CSV table of C-alpha atoms in Angstrom, one decimal:
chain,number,residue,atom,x,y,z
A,186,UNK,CA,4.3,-22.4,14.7
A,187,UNK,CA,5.5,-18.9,16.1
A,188,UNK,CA,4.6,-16.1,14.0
A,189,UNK,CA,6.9,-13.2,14.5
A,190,UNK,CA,5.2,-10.0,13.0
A,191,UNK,CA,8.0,-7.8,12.0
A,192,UNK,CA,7.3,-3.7,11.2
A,193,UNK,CA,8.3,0.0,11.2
A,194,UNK,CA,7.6,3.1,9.5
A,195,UNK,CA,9.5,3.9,6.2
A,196,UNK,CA,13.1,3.9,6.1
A,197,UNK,CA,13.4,2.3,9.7
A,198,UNK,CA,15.5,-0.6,8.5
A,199,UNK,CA,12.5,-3.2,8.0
A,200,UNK,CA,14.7,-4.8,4.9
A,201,UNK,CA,18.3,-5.1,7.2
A,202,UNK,CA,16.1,-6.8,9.9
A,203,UNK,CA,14.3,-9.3,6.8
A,204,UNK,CA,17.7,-10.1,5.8
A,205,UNK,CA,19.2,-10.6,8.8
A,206,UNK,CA,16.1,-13.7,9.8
A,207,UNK,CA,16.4,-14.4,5.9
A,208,UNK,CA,20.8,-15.7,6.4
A,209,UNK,CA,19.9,-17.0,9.8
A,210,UNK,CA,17.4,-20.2,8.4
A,211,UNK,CA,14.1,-17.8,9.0
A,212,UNK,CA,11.8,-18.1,6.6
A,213,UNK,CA,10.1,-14.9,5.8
A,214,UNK,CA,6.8,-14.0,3.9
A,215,UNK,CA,7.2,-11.0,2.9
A,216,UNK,CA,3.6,-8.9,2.3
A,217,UNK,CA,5.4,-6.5,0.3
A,218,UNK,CA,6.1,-9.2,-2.4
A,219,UNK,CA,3.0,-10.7,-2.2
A,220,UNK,CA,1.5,-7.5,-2.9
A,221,UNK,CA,3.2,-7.2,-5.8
A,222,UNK,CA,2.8,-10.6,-7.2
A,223,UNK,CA,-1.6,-10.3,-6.9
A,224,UNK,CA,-1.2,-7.6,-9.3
A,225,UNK,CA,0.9,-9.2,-11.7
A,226,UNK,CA,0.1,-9.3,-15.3
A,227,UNK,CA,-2.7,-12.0,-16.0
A,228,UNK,CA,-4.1,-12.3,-12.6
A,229,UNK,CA,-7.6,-11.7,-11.5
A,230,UNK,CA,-5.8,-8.7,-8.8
A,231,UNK,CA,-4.9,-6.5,-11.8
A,232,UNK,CA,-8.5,-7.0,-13.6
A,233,UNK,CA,-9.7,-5.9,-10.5
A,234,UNK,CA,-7.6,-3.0,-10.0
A,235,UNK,CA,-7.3,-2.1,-13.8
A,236,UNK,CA,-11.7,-2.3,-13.9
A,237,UNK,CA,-11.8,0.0,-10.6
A,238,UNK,CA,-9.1,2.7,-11.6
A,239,UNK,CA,-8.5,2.1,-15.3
A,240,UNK,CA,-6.1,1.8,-18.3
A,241,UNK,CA,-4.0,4.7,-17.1
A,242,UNK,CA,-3.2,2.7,-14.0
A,243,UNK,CA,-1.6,0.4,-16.8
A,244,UNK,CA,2.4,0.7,-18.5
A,245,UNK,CA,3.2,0.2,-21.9
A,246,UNK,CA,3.3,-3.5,-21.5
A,247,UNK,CA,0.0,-4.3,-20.0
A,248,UNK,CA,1.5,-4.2,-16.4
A,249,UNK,CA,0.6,-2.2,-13.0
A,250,UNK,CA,2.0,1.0,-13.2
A,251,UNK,CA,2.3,1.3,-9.4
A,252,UNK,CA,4.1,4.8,-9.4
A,253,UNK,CA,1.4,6.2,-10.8
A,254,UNK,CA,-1.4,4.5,-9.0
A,255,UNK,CA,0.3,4.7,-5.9
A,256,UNK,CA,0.4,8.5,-7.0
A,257,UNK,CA,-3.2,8.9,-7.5
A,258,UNK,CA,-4.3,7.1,-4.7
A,259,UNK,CA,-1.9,9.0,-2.2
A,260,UNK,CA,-3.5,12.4,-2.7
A,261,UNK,CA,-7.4,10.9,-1.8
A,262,UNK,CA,-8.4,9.0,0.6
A,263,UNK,CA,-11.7,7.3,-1.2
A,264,UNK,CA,-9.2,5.7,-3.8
A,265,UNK,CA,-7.0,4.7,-1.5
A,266,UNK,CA,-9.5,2.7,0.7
A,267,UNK,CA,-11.0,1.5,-2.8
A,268,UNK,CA,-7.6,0.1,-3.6
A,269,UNK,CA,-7.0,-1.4,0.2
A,270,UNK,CA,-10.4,-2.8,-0.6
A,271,UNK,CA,-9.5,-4.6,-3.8
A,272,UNK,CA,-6.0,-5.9,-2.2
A,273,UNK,CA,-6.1,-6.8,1.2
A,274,UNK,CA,-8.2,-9.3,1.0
A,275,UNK,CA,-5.9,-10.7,-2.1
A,276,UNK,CA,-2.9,-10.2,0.1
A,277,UNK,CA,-4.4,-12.1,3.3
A,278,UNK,CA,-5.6,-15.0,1.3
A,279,UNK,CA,-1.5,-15.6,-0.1
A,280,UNK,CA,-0.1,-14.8,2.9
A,281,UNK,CA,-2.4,-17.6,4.7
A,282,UNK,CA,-1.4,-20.0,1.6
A,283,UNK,CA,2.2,-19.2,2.2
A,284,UNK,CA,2.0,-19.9,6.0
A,285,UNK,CA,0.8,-23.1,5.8
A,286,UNK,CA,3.2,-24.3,3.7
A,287,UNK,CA,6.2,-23.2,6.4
A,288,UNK,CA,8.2,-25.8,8.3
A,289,UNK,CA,9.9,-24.3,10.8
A,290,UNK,CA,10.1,-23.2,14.6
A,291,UNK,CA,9.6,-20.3,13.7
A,292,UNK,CA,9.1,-17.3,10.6
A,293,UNK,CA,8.5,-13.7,9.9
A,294,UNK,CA,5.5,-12.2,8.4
A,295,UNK,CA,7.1,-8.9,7.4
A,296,UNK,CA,4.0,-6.2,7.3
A,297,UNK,CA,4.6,-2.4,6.7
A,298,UNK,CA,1.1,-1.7,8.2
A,299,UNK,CA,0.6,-4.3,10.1
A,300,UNK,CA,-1.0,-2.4,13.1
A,301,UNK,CA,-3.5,-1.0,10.6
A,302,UNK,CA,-4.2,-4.4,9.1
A,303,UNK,CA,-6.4,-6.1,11.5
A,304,UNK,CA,-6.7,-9.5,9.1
A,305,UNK,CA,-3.0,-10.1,9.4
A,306,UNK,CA,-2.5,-9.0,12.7
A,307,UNK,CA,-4.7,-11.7,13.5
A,308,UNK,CA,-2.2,-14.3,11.9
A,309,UNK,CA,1.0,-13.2,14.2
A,310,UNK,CA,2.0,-14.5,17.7
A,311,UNK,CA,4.3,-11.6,18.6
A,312,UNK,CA,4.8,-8.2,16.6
A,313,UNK,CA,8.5,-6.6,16.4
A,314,UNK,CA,8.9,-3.4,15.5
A,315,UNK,CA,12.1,-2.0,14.1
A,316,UNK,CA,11.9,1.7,15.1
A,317,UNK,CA,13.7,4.8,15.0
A,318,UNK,CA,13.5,8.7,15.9
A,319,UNK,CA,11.2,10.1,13.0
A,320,UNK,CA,13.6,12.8,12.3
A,321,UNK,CA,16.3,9.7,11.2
A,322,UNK,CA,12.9,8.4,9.0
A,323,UNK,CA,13.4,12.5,7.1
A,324,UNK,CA,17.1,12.0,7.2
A,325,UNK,CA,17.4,8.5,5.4
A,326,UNK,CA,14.2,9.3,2.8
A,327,UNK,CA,16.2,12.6,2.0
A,328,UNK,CA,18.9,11.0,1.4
A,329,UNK,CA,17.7,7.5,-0.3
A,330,UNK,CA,15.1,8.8,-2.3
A,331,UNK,CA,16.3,12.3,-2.8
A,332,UNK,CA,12.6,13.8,-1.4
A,333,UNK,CA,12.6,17.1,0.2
A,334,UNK,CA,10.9,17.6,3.5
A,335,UNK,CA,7.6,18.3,2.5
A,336,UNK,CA,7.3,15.0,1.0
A,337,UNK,CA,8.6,13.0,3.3
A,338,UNK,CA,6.3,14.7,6.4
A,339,UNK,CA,3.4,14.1,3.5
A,340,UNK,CA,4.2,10.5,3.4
A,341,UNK,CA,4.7,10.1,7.6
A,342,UNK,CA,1.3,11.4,7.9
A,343,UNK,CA,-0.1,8.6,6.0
A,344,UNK,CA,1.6,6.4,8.5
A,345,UNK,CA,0.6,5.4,12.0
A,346,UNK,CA,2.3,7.4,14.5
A,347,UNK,CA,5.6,5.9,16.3
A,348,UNK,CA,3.7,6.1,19.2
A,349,UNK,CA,0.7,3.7,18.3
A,350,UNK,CA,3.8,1.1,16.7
A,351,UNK,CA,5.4,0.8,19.8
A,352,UNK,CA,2.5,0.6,21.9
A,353,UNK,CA,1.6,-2.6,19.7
A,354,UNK,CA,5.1,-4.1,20.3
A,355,UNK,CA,6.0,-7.2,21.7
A,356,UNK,CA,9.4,-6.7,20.9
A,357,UNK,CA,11.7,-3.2,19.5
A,358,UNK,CA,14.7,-3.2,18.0
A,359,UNK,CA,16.0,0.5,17.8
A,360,UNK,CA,17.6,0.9,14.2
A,361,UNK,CA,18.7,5.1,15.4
A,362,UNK,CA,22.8,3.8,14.9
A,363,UNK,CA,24.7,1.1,12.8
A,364,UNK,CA,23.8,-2.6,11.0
A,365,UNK,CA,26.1,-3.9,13.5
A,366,UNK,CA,24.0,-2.3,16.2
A,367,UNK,CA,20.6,-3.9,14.6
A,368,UNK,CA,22.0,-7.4,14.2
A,369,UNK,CA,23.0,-7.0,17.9
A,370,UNK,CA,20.0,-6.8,19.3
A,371,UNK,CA,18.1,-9.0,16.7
A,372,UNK,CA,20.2,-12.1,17.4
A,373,UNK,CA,19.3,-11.5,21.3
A,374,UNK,CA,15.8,-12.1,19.5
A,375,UNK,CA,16.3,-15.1,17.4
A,376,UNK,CA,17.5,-16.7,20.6
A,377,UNK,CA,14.5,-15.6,22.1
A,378,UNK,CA,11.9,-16.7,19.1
A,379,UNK,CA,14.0,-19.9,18.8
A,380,UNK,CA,13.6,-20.9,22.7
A,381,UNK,CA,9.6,-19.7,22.4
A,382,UNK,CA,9.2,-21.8,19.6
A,383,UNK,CA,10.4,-24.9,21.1
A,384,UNK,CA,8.4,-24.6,24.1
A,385,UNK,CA,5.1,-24.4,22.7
């Protein structure tokens, strides 16, 4: 099966281009969800993370606080390579579950940092980035997430540069103008993935 890698940097549009595969029959794993789901309350991901970082890390009712961890780790390296530590491996082993149960021509694997995650890189056929100018990245965190420009230059440091996305790209969608724009070009590449799919 083709394995379409699909990423950006924050606020490009990642979740439009989801959606879009998502209504056209695509399935999509999404490692954003299963991130979420290894550190849900009970399982062996949030023993791991709560014994690393501790309680704090921890709401009222027992679950990840991820505002807060994502706070503390954001600020120092050490942590935050502890914590990739601690997940990625999690995160690889559902996403390979998930995989093998798809029946399809073809689906998305829809990976913020997947350039900088060399075990799920390894899982995709083709990698499609959804890119645009950083200084529409500033404009849309401003305005989504109310940040000022300090904090959202703070965050696009963390980030790979555009640069190294698109060098990885197979395939780029530019997401600078309108929804109607994006699905434009994206069902050029459903076509494409479809056609791919049924030659291999």
């Amino acid at each position: 099966m083709l394995v379409v890698g699909l990423t950006g940097g924050i606020a490009a549009g990642k979740s439009t281009a989801t959606t879009f595969f998502r209504d056209h029959g695509v399935p999509v794993i999404d490692a954003d969800e299963v991130a979420r789901e290894v550190v849900a309350l009970g399982t062996p991901g949030l023993d791991a993370v709560t014994a690393a970082f501790g309680s704090q890390v921890l709401s009222a009712d027992g679950t990840l606080d991820r505002r807060r961890l994502r706070d503390r780790v954001f600020a120092n390296p050490a942590e935050r390579l502890r914590l990739e530590g601690i997940l990625h491996p999690l995160i690889g082993a559902e996403v390979r579950v998930r995989l093998k149960e798809v029946k399809a021509p073809y689906c998305i694997l829809a990976v913020p940092l997947l350039i900088e995650s060399p075990n799920l890189r390894q899982l995709v056929g083709r990698v499609l980035v959804v890119d645009v100018p950083t200084e529409v990245q500033v404009a849309r965190l401003m305005q989504r997430d109310q940040m000022t420009t300090q904090q959202c230059a703070a965050i696009l440091a963390t980030q790979l540069p555009r640069e190294r996305r698109l060098e990885a790209a197979d395939d780029v969608v530019d997401n600078a103008a309108d929804v109607a724009a994006l699905i434009r070009q994206l069902e050029v590449l459903h076509a494409i993935y479809l056609d791919i799919a049924q030659k291999r």
